[in-house]
């Protein structure tokens, strides 16, 4: 007998429908899976067979063929276990095949018949709603994630036996619903706050400017000055995630398998901090069956690279294109997948190998050639994509001993949001540009106008400090952001002066 049931599979950051056909025929007892299954799908035959027996069902006798359609796209992972088992029960008349066509089913089966969580539930649920299905069966650990999708009933099934009894109408399972607004409010608070940062007012101001204009940031200073502390608090002053951004980010985390159980949404800006030993595939994404890397997991959030020169040169170089395009394409023989990766890059490094070059309290032990070799690990093209690089000096004793709290993140965030709204209004109707850091020559000519004093100051700075043409563009963009924070229409000399301070390390880079 032939039975059909629906499921789904992930392709890139989206999902596509998979129709599972199960035919129980005559002949020697054999289970065959066709339709371009990978190893995990082929192994499902043994898992499903054992799960059926341990759930109290008799496995089919004879030749059983399982077809995963469409047959020209590779199927990956163990998420087809549950629908295959239900299809086998329907094909052998243990449950009625009619109701199966109304459901989408996803889940891995343990040998005991328990249904385990899988990756990619959110994009599969979105696909099921788009295809017109009214209900989906999911593992209990994935139910909150699926339930954020409105317009489709989400049923958690703990075991194969429970799923079969539910399909047969012998038991009832209440669909799970999630209040998206409540989830946003309950998971959107940040534990880290800039009020806890002692001193470093100049560095905190640079962080505020960077976030207000969407500029990438490099923090340079000796060990123990608070570079990581400053970086970890960056998400707390970014504008809150919108629902669309949260769904897009959650899809990526779901596909990568890093979404915590029972967490329906990524409600806070992601903060990813990979170790410097990471490979280019780990950073960009990849593998035989490509999954998102750290740059995509940081989508709509922050990618923090601590000890920047310690990363392998080839790993840093592959980031140049994603930083420009906001997406990364991974090409394999079978397919080419594109993942989004619009993130803010925050990097930190020591000024030299020993870490104390320029420190007022400790002497640097490095030779000039060692410092030059250390800094040369960061290529010019990558450095050009970082608009702001700022020194983070040693914190003074009176700042550390003070009981005074710094300015809280909430107050800084309000200024950032006001500046971002100015830019959104400015670039309305331009899909390529949404903040000052993305301005190109055309937008800069129109919006980055300098006052006479500002022009004179920038002209003198270029002559005296020997800035490059790229540095000139970066200064203009950062000055535009500083003016937005001040509520000024025209860029004044004080805005240019502050922007120049954030590029003063260019001189040291050329030592």
Short mmCIF file of C-alpha atoms in Angstrom, two decimals, residues 11-263:
data_model
loop_
_atom_site.label_atom_id
_atom_site.label_comp_id
_atom_site.label_asym_id
_atom_site.label_seq_id
_atom_site.Cartn_x
_atom_site.Cartn_y
_atom_site.Cartn_z
CA UNK A 11 18.32 24.95 1.93
CA UNK A 12 20.47 27.96 2.84
CA UNK A 13 18.40 30.06 5.26
CA UNK A 14 15.05 28.91 3.88
CA UNK A 15 13.22 25.59 3.67
CA UNK A 16 11.50 23.67 0.88
CA UNK A 17 8.68 21.08 1.08
CA UNK A 18 9.55 17.40 0.98
CA UNK A 19 6.87 14.81 0.16
CA UNK A 20 7.64 11.40 1.63
CA UNK A 21 6.14 8.45 -0.20
CA UNK A 22 6.18 5.05 1.51
CA UNK A 23 5.25 1.91 -0.41
CA UNK A 24 4.96 -1.41 1.40
CA UNK A 25 5.19 -4.27 -1.12
CA UNK A 26 5.95 -7.94 -1.38
CA UNK A 27 9.24 -9.76 -1.50
CA UNK A 28 12.17 -10.10 0.88
CA UNK A 29 12.08 -7.83 3.91
CA UNK A 30 14.13 -4.81 2.91
CA UNK A 31 13.98 -1.06 3.53
CA UNK A 32 15.18 1.23 0.71
CA UNK A 33 15.46 5.04 0.91
CA UNK A 34 15.75 6.97 -2.37
CA UNK A 35 15.66 10.65 -3.33
CA UNK A 36 19.28 11.76 -2.81
CA UNK A 37 19.51 10.96 0.94
CA UNK A 38 22.74 11.68 2.80
CA UNK A 39 24.27 9.23 5.30
CA UNK A 40 22.12 10.45 8.21
CA UNK A 41 18.95 9.92 6.16
CA UNK A 42 20.05 6.47 5.01
CA UNK A 43 20.73 5.50 8.62
CA UNK A 44 17.18 6.50 9.50
CA UNK A 45 16.05 3.12 8.21
CA UNK A 46 17.67 1.36 11.18
CA UNK A 47 16.52 4.00 13.68
CA UNK A 48 12.93 3.92 12.44
CA UNK A 49 12.81 0.10 12.33
CA UNK A 50 13.96 -0.18 15.95
CA UNK A 51 11.76 2.73 17.12
CA UNK A 52 8.71 1.01 15.62
CA UNK A 53 9.42 -2.22 17.50
CA UNK A 54 10.11 -0.44 20.81
CA UNK A 55 6.92 1.62 20.39
CA UNK A 56 4.81 -1.53 20.15
CA UNK A 57 4.33 -1.58 16.36
CA UNK A 58 5.14 -4.40 13.98
CA UNK A 59 7.60 -3.30 11.26
CA UNK A 60 6.55 -3.94 7.65
CA UNK A 61 7.21 -7.32 6.12
CA UNK A 62 8.43 -7.27 2.54
CA UNK A 63 10.14 -4.70 0.37
CA UNK A 64 9.45 -1.15 1.62
CA UNK A 65 10.49 1.76 -0.58
CA UNK A 66 10.71 5.30 0.79
CA UNK A 67 10.97 8.15 -1.72
CA UNK A 68 11.90 11.68 -0.70
CA UNK A 69 10.64 14.11 -3.34
CA UNK A 70 11.88 16.22 -5.04
CA UNK A 71 14.51 13.68 -5.93
CA UNK A 72 17.03 16.14 -7.42
CA UNK A 73 17.86 17.97 -4.14
CA UNK A 74 20.04 16.31 -1.51
CA UNK A 75 18.28 15.56 1.79
CA UNK A 76 20.31 15.92 4.98
CA UNK A 77 19.98 15.16 8.66
CA UNK A 78 17.80 12.97 10.87
CA UNK A 79 14.68 15.18 10.77
CA UNK A 80 12.84 12.77 8.43
CA UNK A 81 12.72 9.95 11.01
CA UNK A 82 9.28 10.83 12.41
CA UNK A 83 7.49 11.33 9.06
CA UNK A 84 9.07 8.16 7.62
CA UNK A 85 7.86 6.14 10.63
CA UNK A 86 4.34 7.58 10.35
CA UNK A 87 4.34 6.85 6.64
CA UNK A 88 5.34 3.24 7.29
CA UNK A 89 2.49 2.88 9.80
CA UNK A 90 0.02 4.27 7.24
CA UNK A 91 1.41 2.06 4.46
CA UNK A 92 0.81 -1.03 6.60
CA UNK A 93 -2.72 0.04 7.68
CA UNK A 94 -1.78 0.61 11.32
CA UNK A 95 -3.10 4.19 11.05
CA UNK A 96 -5.34 5.79 8.46
CA UNK A 97 -3.35 7.43 5.65
CA UNK A 98 -5.97 10.13 5.03
CA UNK A 99 -5.17 12.53 7.92
CA UNK A 100 -1.42 12.42 7.20
CA UNK A 101 -1.73 14.69 4.16
CA UNK A 102 -2.96 17.56 6.36
CA UNK A 103 0.18 17.61 8.51
CA UNK A 104 3.85 18.43 8.19
CA UNK A 105 6.00 16.27 10.49
CA UNK A 106 9.60 16.83 11.56
CA UNK A 107 11.70 15.07 14.19
CA UNK A 108 14.52 12.66 14.94
CA UNK A 109 13.65 9.33 16.57
CA UNK A 110 15.58 7.69 19.37
CA UNK A 111 15.66 3.90 19.37
CA UNK A 112 13.08 4.01 22.17
CA UNK A 113 10.68 5.96 19.93
CA UNK A 114 11.25 9.29 21.72
CA UNK A 115 11.18 12.34 19.42
CA UNK A 116 14.34 14.46 19.64
CA UNK A 117 14.94 18.08 18.66
CA UNK A 118 16.33 18.94 15.23
CA UNK A 119 17.77 21.99 13.51
CA UNK A 120 15.92 24.37 11.24
CA UNK A 121 12.42 24.12 12.74
CA UNK A 122 11.62 27.83 12.29
CA UNK A 123 12.28 28.00 8.52
CA UNK A 124 10.43 24.68 8.05
CA UNK A 125 7.40 26.02 9.95
CA UNK A 126 7.44 29.21 7.88
CA UNK A 127 7.56 27.09 4.74
CA UNK A 128 4.64 24.92 5.96
CA UNK A 129 2.48 27.99 6.52
CA UNK A 130 3.43 29.38 3.11
CA UNK A 131 2.49 26.07 1.45
CA UNK A 132 -0.96 26.20 3.05
CA UNK A 133 -0.61 23.49 5.70
CA UNK A 134 -2.70 24.00 8.82
CA UNK A 135 -0.64 22.00 11.33
CA UNK A 136 2.88 20.74 12.04
CA UNK A 137 4.17 18.01 14.39
CA UNK A 138 7.47 18.93 16.06
CA UNK A 139 9.69 17.69 18.92
CA UNK A 140 8.82 19.17 22.35
CA UNK A 141 12.21 20.92 22.58
CA UNK A 142 11.45 22.78 19.32
CA UNK A 143 7.82 23.67 19.99
CA UNK A 144 8.33 27.25 21.23
CA UNK A 145 10.55 28.01 18.25
CA UNK A 146 7.88 26.80 15.81
CA UNK A 147 5.03 28.45 17.72
CA UNK A 148 6.25 31.99 16.99
CA UNK A 149 4.85 31.49 13.47
CA UNK A 150 1.24 32.61 13.45
CA UNK A 151 -1.41 30.98 11.26
CA UNK A 152 -0.38 27.35 11.77
CA UNK A 153 -1.16 24.95 14.64
CA UNK A 154 1.98 23.57 16.30
CA UNK A 155 1.67 20.21 18.09
CA UNK A 156 4.49 18.85 20.26
CA UNK A 157 4.82 15.05 20.11
CA UNK A 158 7.02 13.34 22.68
CA UNK A 159 7.14 9.91 21.06
CA UNK A 160 6.27 7.97 17.95
CA UNK A 161 3.43 6.25 19.82
CA UNK A 162 1.96 9.62 20.86
CA UNK A 163 2.22 10.96 17.29
CA UNK A 164 0.49 7.86 15.88
CA UNK A 165 -2.30 7.99 18.48
CA UNK A 166 -2.82 11.70 17.75
CA UNK A 167 -3.04 11.12 13.99
CA UNK A 168 -5.47 8.26 14.59
CA UNK A 169 -7.64 10.51 16.78
CA UNK A 170 -7.20 8.39 19.92
CA UNK A 171 -5.71 11.23 21.97
CA UNK A 172 -5.80 15.01 21.88
CA UNK A 173 -2.81 17.34 22.00
CA UNK A 174 -3.30 21.03 22.60
CA UNK A 175 -1.50 23.26 20.06
CA UNK A 176 1.14 25.51 21.58
CA UNK A 177 0.97 29.26 21.13
CA UNK A 178 3.62 31.84 21.98
CA UNK A 179 3.03 35.49 22.79
CA UNK A 180 5.76 37.06 20.70
CA UNK A 181 5.47 40.41 22.48
CA UNK A 182 5.99 38.83 25.90
CA UNK A 183 8.93 36.78 24.63
CA UNK A 184 10.52 39.93 23.26
CA UNK A 185 10.19 41.76 26.54
CA UNK A 186 11.31 38.83 28.70
CA UNK A 187 14.43 38.00 26.69
CA UNK A 188 15.51 41.43 25.44
CA UNK A 189 17.24 42.74 28.59
CA UNK A 190 21.05 42.87 28.69
CA UNK A 191 23.00 41.88 31.78
CA UNK A 192 26.09 43.92 30.84
CA UNK A 193 25.88 47.71 31.11
CA UNK A 194 28.30 50.55 30.39
CA UNK A 195 27.55 51.91 33.87
CA UNK A 196 29.95 49.21 35.14
CA UNK A 197 32.90 50.46 33.05
CA UNK A 198 35.35 52.51 35.11
CA UNK A 199 36.95 55.44 33.28
CA UNK A 200 37.67 55.09 29.54
CA UNK A 201 35.37 57.99 28.64
CA UNK A 202 37.16 58.60 25.34
CA UNK A 203 36.85 54.95 24.32
CA UNK A 204 33.16 54.85 25.34
CA UNK A 205 32.53 57.92 23.22
CA UNK A 206 34.24 56.23 20.26
CA UNK A 207 31.99 53.17 20.74
CA UNK A 208 28.91 55.41 20.75
CA UNK A 209 29.99 57.13 17.53
CA UNK A 210 30.76 53.78 15.89
CA UNK A 211 27.34 52.34 16.70
CA UNK A 212 25.46 55.52 15.79
CA UNK A 213 26.84 55.40 12.25
CA UNK A 214 27.29 51.64 11.79
CA UNK A 215 31.09 52.00 11.70
CA UNK A 216 33.46 49.11 12.36
CA UNK A 217 35.71 49.64 15.37
CA UNK A 218 39.25 48.67 16.41
CA UNK A 219 40.31 49.00 20.07
CA UNK A 220 44.06 49.15 20.67
CA UNK A 221 45.64 49.06 24.11
CA UNK A 222 47.75 47.15 26.64
CA UNK A 223 46.39 44.02 28.33
CA UNK A 224 43.87 44.62 31.10
CA UNK A 225 42.65 48.04 30.00
CA UNK A 226 39.05 46.92 29.40
CA UNK A 227 38.95 46.36 25.64
CA UNK A 228 36.90 43.16 25.94
CA UNK A 229 34.69 44.76 28.61
CA UNK A 230 33.88 47.63 26.26
CA UNK A 231 33.22 45.28 23.34
CA UNK A 232 30.88 42.94 25.24
CA UNK A 233 28.62 45.87 26.09
CA UNK A 234 28.21 47.05 22.51
CA UNK A 235 24.91 45.13 21.97
CA UNK A 236 23.41 46.91 24.99
CA UNK A 237 23.46 50.25 23.16
CA UNK A 238 22.50 49.03 19.70
CA UNK A 239 18.90 49.79 18.63
CA UNK A 240 16.50 47.00 19.68
CA UNK A 241 15.84 44.19 17.21
CA UNK A 242 12.69 44.50 15.13
CA UNK A 243 10.48 41.41 14.77
CA UNK A 244 11.61 40.88 11.17
CA UNK A 245 15.27 41.11 12.24
CA UNK A 246 14.62 38.72 15.13
CA UNK A 247 12.98 36.15 12.85
CA UNK A 248 15.80 36.36 10.32
CA UNK A 249 18.43 36.01 13.05
CA UNK A 250 16.56 33.14 14.71
CA UNK A 251 16.38 31.26 11.40
CA UNK A 252 20.17 31.38 11.10
CA UNK A 253 20.70 30.22 14.70
CA UNK A 254 18.12 27.46 14.24
CA UNK A 255 19.79 26.18 11.07
CA UNK A 256 23.21 26.21 12.77
CA UNK A 257 21.80 24.32 15.77
CA UNK A 258 22.86 26.92 18.35
CA UNK A 259 19.38 28.09 19.41
CA UNK A 260 18.87 26.99 23.05
CA UNK A 261 16.01 24.55 23.74
CA UNK A 262 12.66 26.18 24.54
CA UNK A 263 13.89 29.60 23.36
#
